[in-house]
XYZ file of C-alpha atoms in Angstrom:
478
model
C 14.213 30.079 8.690
C 14.950 30.881 5.092
C 13.424 29.043 2.177
C 16.501 26.806 1.967
C 16.397 25.576 5.556
C 15.515 21.894 5.995
C 16.812 21.271 9.497
C 17.382 22.974 12.797
C 20.572 23.246 14.810
C 21.714 20.192 16.775
C 19.837 19.508 19.970
C 21.494 20.496 23.221
C 21.501 16.862 24.403
C 23.817 15.859 21.549
C 21.200 14.222 19.315
C 21.602 15.038 15.604
C 19.543 17.847 14.140
C 16.006 16.871 13.151
C 15.130 16.935 9.454
C 12.528 19.693 9.244
C 10.854 21.285 6.241
C 9.373 24.307 8.038
C 10.243 27.551 6.280
C 8.931 31.018 5.471
C 6.425 29.995 2.800
C 2.670 29.696 2.385
C 2.457 26.795 4.850
C 4.519 28.477 7.546
C 4.284 26.634 10.871
C 0.501 26.271 10.765
C -1.455 23.084 11.307
C -4.567 22.159 9.305
C -6.947 24.296 11.358
C -4.605 27.281 11.159
C -4.272 26.905 7.383
C -8.041 26.678 6.953
C -8.412 29.988 8.787
C -5.817 31.611 6.508
C -7.500 30.164 3.417
C -10.845 31.546 4.541
C -9.311 34.965 5.185
C -7.761 34.984 1.705
C -4.215 35.202 3.062
C -3.105 32.164 1.034
C -4.541 30.119 -1.812
C -4.890 26.365 -2.189
C -2.445 26.484 -5.088
C 0.148 28.269 -2.963
C -0.212 25.637 -0.238
C 0.135 22.795 -2.743
C 3.263 24.358 -4.279
C 4.800 24.932 -0.854
C 4.102 21.353 0.211
C 5.610 19.981 -3.010
C 8.769 22.021 -2.457
C 9.006 20.907 1.151
C 8.668 17.251 0.171
C 11.390 17.681 -2.443
C 13.627 19.323 0.146
C 13.452 16.583 2.794
C 12.603 13.341 1.048
C 16.160 12.711 -0.068
C 16.948 12.152 3.618
C 13.678 10.569 4.736
C 12.878 8.250 1.777
C 9.173 8.542 2.590
C 7.574 9.137 -0.836
C 6.510 6.306 -3.107
C 4.811 8.215 -5.949
C 4.716 11.976 -6.468
C 2.012 13.728 -8.506
C 2.917 17.266 -7.610
C 1.855 18.994 -10.823
C -1.480 17.177 -10.939
C -2.088 18.110 -7.304
C -1.174 21.740 -7.913
C -3.502 21.834 -10.933
C -6.313 20.357 -8.838
C -5.738 22.977 -6.141
C -5.767 25.725 -8.760
C -9.083 24.453 -10.167
C -10.571 24.368 -6.677
C -12.148 21.628 -4.578
C -15.109 21.478 -2.244
C -15.254 20.132 1.276
C -14.537 21.141 4.881
C -10.766 20.652 4.411
C -10.599 22.099 0.882
C -7.149 23.348 -0.062
C -5.130 21.374 2.512
C -2.239 19.426 0.913
C -1.977 15.761 1.860
C -0.710 12.305 0.866
C -2.225 8.816 0.539
C -0.570 5.653 1.845
C 0.479 3.260 -0.922
C -1.693 0.331 0.151
C -4.890 2.173 -0.780
C -6.270 2.391 -4.307
C -6.145 5.850 -5.880
C -7.348 6.190 -9.480
C -4.517 6.766 -11.920
C -1.745 5.617 -9.565
C -0.350 2.140 -8.904
C -0.872 0.526 -5.500
C 2.476 -1.005 -4.633
C 1.760 -2.258 -1.093
C 5.447 -1.866 -0.287
C 6.418 -5.104 -2.012
C 9.053 -5.930 -4.625
C 7.008 -9.002 -5.613
C 4.728 -6.967 -7.902
C 4.774 -4.023 -10.281
C 1.085 -3.110 -10.677
C -0.213 -0.640 -13.205
C -2.339 2.438 -12.520
C -5.628 1.845 -10.715
C -8.843 2.536 -12.594
C -10.860 3.700 -9.602
C -10.700 5.020 -6.052
C -11.116 2.708 -3.069
C -14.197 3.434 -0.897
C -12.042 5.114 1.740
C -10.186 7.121 -0.905
C -13.543 8.556 -1.987
C -14.300 9.481 1.615
C -10.817 10.936 2.125
C -10.872 13.062 -1.025
C -14.455 14.183 -0.341
C -13.033 16.296 2.477
C -11.548 18.522 -0.259
C -7.863 17.946 0.487
C -5.267 18.156 -2.299
C -3.459 14.834 -2.870
C 0.193 15.245 -3.902
C 1.207 11.581 -4.027
C 1.544 8.315 -2.155
C 3.740 7.358 0.805
C 5.840 4.279 1.506
C 5.000 1.390 3.807
C 6.731 -1.903 4.653
C 5.671 -4.915 2.606
C 1.879 -5.357 2.904
C 1.984 -3.263 6.082
C 3.143 -6.256 8.132
C 6.141 -4.653 9.852
C 6.244 -2.107 12.677
C 9.124 -0.351 10.915
C 9.153 0.886 7.325
C 12.244 -1.033 6.188
C 13.059 -3.140 3.155
C 15.480 -5.808 2.000
C 16.299 -4.086 -1.263
C 15.713 -0.368 -0.691
C 16.527 2.449 1.690
C 14.365 2.590 4.842
C 12.055 5.433 5.786
C 13.927 7.491 8.367
C 12.644 9.235 11.465
C 12.897 13.031 11.038
C 13.745 13.472 14.731
C 16.843 11.298 14.332
C 17.514 9.653 10.977
C 19.352 6.684 12.487
C 16.031 5.494 13.907
C 12.824 3.978 12.601
C 9.820 6.110 11.642
C 7.585 3.207 12.697
C 5.200 1.239 10.560
C 3.295 0.546 8.728
C 2.296 4.179 7.992
C 5.933 5.245 8.321
C 6.126 7.311 5.130
C 3.082 9.374 6.051
C 4.274 9.911 9.616
C 7.788 10.964 8.596
C 6.552 13.648 6.204
C 3.950 15.038 8.613
C 6.445 15.137 11.485
C 9.002 16.875 9.264
C 6.444 19.552 8.349
C 6.247 18.696 4.655
C 2.455 18.307 4.852
C 0.191 18.954 7.846
C -1.816 15.717 7.543
C -1.503 12.411 5.729
C -3.502 9.219 5.304
C -2.663 6.228 7.495
C -4.321 2.931 8.315
C -4.105 0.469 11.169
C -4.334 -3.330 11.213
C -2.304 -3.947 14.373
C -1.083 -0.502 15.352
C -0.060 1.016 12.019
C -1.517 4.470 12.723
C -0.527 4.579 16.387
C 2.990 3.105 16.113
C 4.434 5.634 13.615
C 2.585 8.425 15.422
C 4.374 7.397 18.617
C 7.749 7.124 16.879
C 7.402 10.511 15.177
C 5.684 12.542 17.904
C 2.301 12.833 16.181
C -1.363 12.405 16.993
C -2.700 9.159 15.558
C -6.319 8.103 16.082
C -7.400 4.578 15.219
C -11.182 4.990 14.831
C -13.804 2.469 15.887
C -14.338 -0.321 13.373
C -17.029 0.883 10.970
C -16.411 4.588 11.581
C -14.706 4.959 8.194
C -15.583 3.436 4.835
C -14.631 -0.224 4.776
C -10.988 -0.888 3.977
C -10.679 -3.005 0.840
C -8.304 -5.441 2.516
C -9.978 -5.565 5.897
C -13.524 -6.213 4.744
C -12.503 -9.508 3.126
C -10.830 -10.914 6.245
C -12.295 -13.380 8.777
C -11.702 -10.711 11.434
C -11.676 -7.182 10.022
C -8.734 -5.657 11.868
C -8.018 -2.775 9.462
C -9.352 0.773 9.747
C -8.276 3.969 7.987
C -7.536 7.392 9.379
C -4.776 10.010 9.405
C -1.726 11.244 11.276
C -1.482 14.916 12.252
C 0.590 17.279 14.385
C -2.239 18.458 16.663
C -5.308 17.115 18.407
C -7.500 19.751 16.790
C -6.362 18.602 13.344
C -7.272 15.003 14.114
C -10.651 16.197 15.402
C -11.169 18.322 12.274
C -10.300 15.404 10.004
C -12.663 13.032 11.821
C -15.508 15.551 11.578
C -14.815 16.127 7.864
C -14.687 12.400 7.144
C -17.928 11.922 9.064
C -19.538 14.669 7.014
C -18.529 12.785 3.861
C -19.825 9.446 5.170
C -21.869 8.885 8.324
C -21.348 5.556 10.133
C -24.868 4.196 10.393
C -24.245 1.877 13.364
C -22.212 4.274 15.515
C -23.117 7.466 17.370
C -21.926 10.578 15.512
C -18.806 12.259 16.859
C -19.273 15.742 15.404
C -16.630 18.442 15.716
C -14.720 18.175 19.008
C -13.131 21.538 19.775
C -11.750 21.222 23.286
C -11.698 19.322 26.575
C -14.850 17.894 28.084
C -16.173 18.799 31.509
C -16.764 15.260 32.769
C -14.057 13.801 35.009
C -13.263 10.242 34.014
C -12.285 6.901 35.469
C -8.917 6.017 33.950
C -7.333 2.583 34.031
C -3.519 2.690 34.051
C -2.053 -0.261 32.153
C 1.737 -0.136 32.487
C 2.757 -3.611 31.329
C 1.249 -5.457 28.414
C -1.522 -7.959 29.165
C 0.484 -10.370 26.971
C 3.244 -10.383 29.608
C 5.767 -8.027 27.995
C 7.384 -5.665 30.504
C 7.569 -1.995 29.520
C 10.990 -0.340 29.438
C 11.899 2.439 31.878
C 11.637 5.414 29.506
C 8.207 4.386 28.239
C 6.965 3.571 31.737
C 8.105 7.007 32.898
C 6.212 8.726 30.050
C 2.986 6.872 30.837
C 3.335 7.393 34.608
C 3.946 11.114 34.101
C 0.846 11.284 31.902
C -1.172 9.552 34.613
C 0.032 12.172 37.100
C -1.136 14.941 34.764
C -4.559 13.335 34.436
C -4.862 13.041 38.213
C -3.919 16.713 38.532
C -6.723 17.540 36.109
C -9.221 15.793 38.367
C -9.541 12.413 36.677
C -9.481 9.281 38.846
C -6.591 7.036 37.862
C -5.906 3.536 39.155
C -3.586 0.780 38.038
C -5.261 -1.906 35.987
C -4.401 -5.436 34.895
C -6.336 -6.407 31.812
C -7.515 -10.017 31.819
C -6.441 -11.565 28.536
C -6.163 -15.149 27.396
C -2.485 -16.107 27.553
C -2.759 -17.419 23.992
C -3.815 -14.065 22.507
C -0.337 -13.016 21.383
C 0.421 -16.384 19.793
C -2.968 -16.432 18.105
C -2.493 -12.921 16.733
C 0.840 -13.938 15.188
C -0.933 -16.913 13.607
C -3.554 -14.552 12.194
C -0.737 -12.325 10.963
C 0.609 -15.402 9.175
C -2.787 -16.014 7.594
C -2.648 -12.504 6.142
C 0.812 -13.204 4.707
C -0.446 -16.466 3.220
C -3.404 -14.679 1.621
C -1.127 -11.939 0.232
C 1.007 -14.561 -1.483
C -1.941 -16.640 -2.674
C -3.937 -13.756 -4.160
C -1.140 -11.509 -5.431
C -1.541 -12.498 -9.087
C -5.290 -11.929 -8.933
C -5.459 -8.744 -6.872
C -2.181 -6.957 -7.559
C -0.259 -7.974 -10.662
C -0.445 -11.061 -12.879
C 3.379 -11.144 -12.744
C 3.343 -11.255 -8.924
C 6.161 -13.502 -7.674
C 5.727 -14.600 -4.086
C 9.355 -15.775 -4.046
C 10.248 -12.070 -3.945
C 8.241 -11.428 -0.782
C 10.528 -10.229 1.998
C 11.839 -12.246 4.921
C 9.109 -11.214 7.331
C 6.294 -12.053 4.904
C 7.888 -15.380 3.941
C 8.508 -16.281 7.568
C 4.935 -15.469 8.580
C 3.575 -17.444 5.631
C 5.720 -20.500 6.334
C 4.833 -20.396 10.012
C 1.151 -20.306 9.128
C 1.416 -23.206 6.687
C 2.801 -25.389 9.482
C -0.314 -24.802 11.587
C -3.056 -23.784 9.155
C -5.336 -26.489 10.586
C -5.623 -24.473 13.844
C -7.255 -21.514 12.058
C -10.873 -22.059 13.239
C -9.775 -22.365 16.879
C -7.457 -19.357 16.576
C -10.256 -17.193 15.187
C -12.652 -18.249 17.953
C -10.094 -17.542 20.674
C -9.077 -14.177 19.232
C -12.666 -12.951 19.065
C -13.492 -14.232 22.533
C -10.308 -12.999 24.230
C -10.524 -9.521 22.734
C -14.196 -9.153 23.548
C -13.757 -10.342 27.152
C -10.815 -7.996 27.735
C -12.690 -5.102 26.132
C -15.840 -5.718 28.170
C -13.842 -5.863 31.404
C -12.067 -2.555 30.765
C -15.230 -0.864 29.455
C -17.147 -1.861 32.578
C -14.469 -0.465 34.886
C -13.157 2.615 33.089
C -14.046 5.393 30.680
C -10.587 5.209 29.113
C -7.456 3.116 29.560
C -4.036 4.797 29.553
C -1.125 2.664 28.368
C 2.060 2.748 26.324
C 1.715 2.527 22.565
C 4.782 0.293 22.411
C 6.654 -1.694 25.040
C 9.953 0.058 24.401
C 11.248 3.195 22.755
C 11.809 3.557 19.011
C 14.544 1.201 17.751
C 17.433 2.008 15.491
C 17.050 1.130 11.848
C 18.045 -2.464 11.265
C 16.563 -3.803 14.499
C 13.297 -4.666 12.733
C 14.652 -5.064 9.221
C 13.021 -7.857 7.183
C 16.584 -9.081 6.602
C 16.844 -10.143 10.264
C 16.374 -13.950 10.536
C 12.667 -14.595 11.011
C 12.776 -16.315 14.447
C 14.694 -13.366 15.885
C 12.626 -10.762 14.049
C 9.278 -12.135 15.176
C 10.523 -12.233 18.775
C 11.585 -8.595 18.506
C 8.228 -7.599 17.053
C 6.311 -9.454 19.755
C 8.221 -7.650 22.498
C 7.727 -4.275 20.786
C 4.142 -4.348 19.491
C 2.610 -5.514 22.752
C -0.277 -3.079 23.350
C -1.920 -2.091 20.060
C -3.351 -5.294 18.469
C -6.178 -5.841 20.942
C -7.968 -2.696 19.712
C -7.820 -4.055 16.164
C -9.302 -7.422 17.077
C -12.135 -6.024 19.202
C -12.594 -2.914 17.019
C -12.387 -0.281 19.753
C -10.929 3.215 19.222
C -7.509 4.288 20.498
C -5.317 7.335 20.101
C -1.547 7.797 20.268
C -0.275 11.069 21.696
C 3.225 12.455 22.238
C 4.412 11.857 25.784
C 5.844 14.570 28.038
C 9.535 14.058 27.200
C 11.948 12.819 24.540
C 14.646 10.171 24.807
C 18.381 11.068 24.960
C 18.463 10.302 21.220
C 15.946 13.094 20.624
C 13.018 10.762 19.925
C 9.412 11.162 21.087
C 7.752 8.577 23.324
C 4.071 7.926 22.669
C 1.281 7.201 25.119
C -2.077 5.667 24.229
C -5.661 6.187 25.329
C -8.170 3.444 24.488
C -11.918 3.903 24.743
C -15.283 2.272 24.315
C -16.753 1.539 20.898
C -17.948 4.728 19.235
C -16.517 7.059 21.890
C -13.867 8.873 19.875
C -15.242 12.116 21.325
C -14.125 11.104 24.827
C -10.626 10.238 23.601
C -10.290 13.554 21.776
C -11.513 15.546 24.781
C -8.895 13.943 27.035
C -6.274 14.349 24.295
C -6.974 18.092 24.207
C -6.316 18.307 27.961
C -3.040 16.415 27.711
C -1.885 18.464 24.741
C -2.616 21.711 26.608
C -0.686 20.446 29.639
C 2.447 20.110 27.482
C 2.287 23.690 26.264
């Protein structure tokens, strides 16, 4: 491609051309690990990579709407000055619900207009300690509550594979720009699937680490159940492994076994539980079921033992999680003036946030029982799967990526919450119990040109096992 190319020719199946930023520049088609090798060899400089990434973002963001705040010149200057760390010189982006000194933290909401932050969040310090060059912040749906990065009063973030479709949420801005090739890696975080969902929608690798693996999330650590953990989305398993090792080098998790650098498949053959339909009762659609079944066949061919599994889960788990979701919306509205902006106006919260908040206020008195049941149900389900299997293979989502508008916060709340419950049916349990899980691209795309994600869930602290299996699956796809 020439330097002006931002897309490829239309797909043979009739889907529109993907929005791609790949071009003949310093970044080329390399992933993080490939760029690090070229930096070490002196073939490119950190400044050249930062400039190329800035130009790529400029080229595609008019169609993707994924950037919240750009600080290209500051990032380029930082790259020119030089940074230290195992990922030094790699251009990246931070999600706009995480405090970064000098930039506002908008949280995706029109209810506030905060000023620049005075300090980094704990995870931001860990993230930047890897040496990466930050070029700005990416968009998310309001407070990260939605599984699609859409808004009532602004353009949605679009999927680079097919711009009529969602890029997922809540880390949709980060996922769209990584999938398009604008940057090779970007920050994401996950409170109910928000790393794994956009990774699945955009054909990326998205690891939700074990709770406690990363520095405590500022939002999550203040919650009754800490469901939020930070990480990144990447285009390759080796990049996710490199990021995890670099983050661990910056901050070691005292209560978890170290992961170290995972560089390929493991030798041990594993017991794999195959979970095709959600334990909450949601039935998986045909395209997603086919992707997961095909992945199970690959794992069997590689010598792993796969058997179908039904996870025992309290029938009230889904309802209780929505109630907890409502508690988070209530807290966002109640603390907005204190934590975000003294001019915060909760009347300007979007339809999803308002609906969740109002639902919670009708049943706030059930909170203690909801918290007890959530903890117990998640732990019992986790212990059952951990006793039986080394990993569990499942869909990331119960159906394929929806068109934009399907999950818009403008949809009437009763209908929207029903749609979300029948879409986000697999990911929340890992957030409640704290276990690690990874989203990987499945073996085929939909007729609309969209990826279909599959998920591997593991035992607490066993990210190494997930990455080793992920390497095998990635290699099987060529």
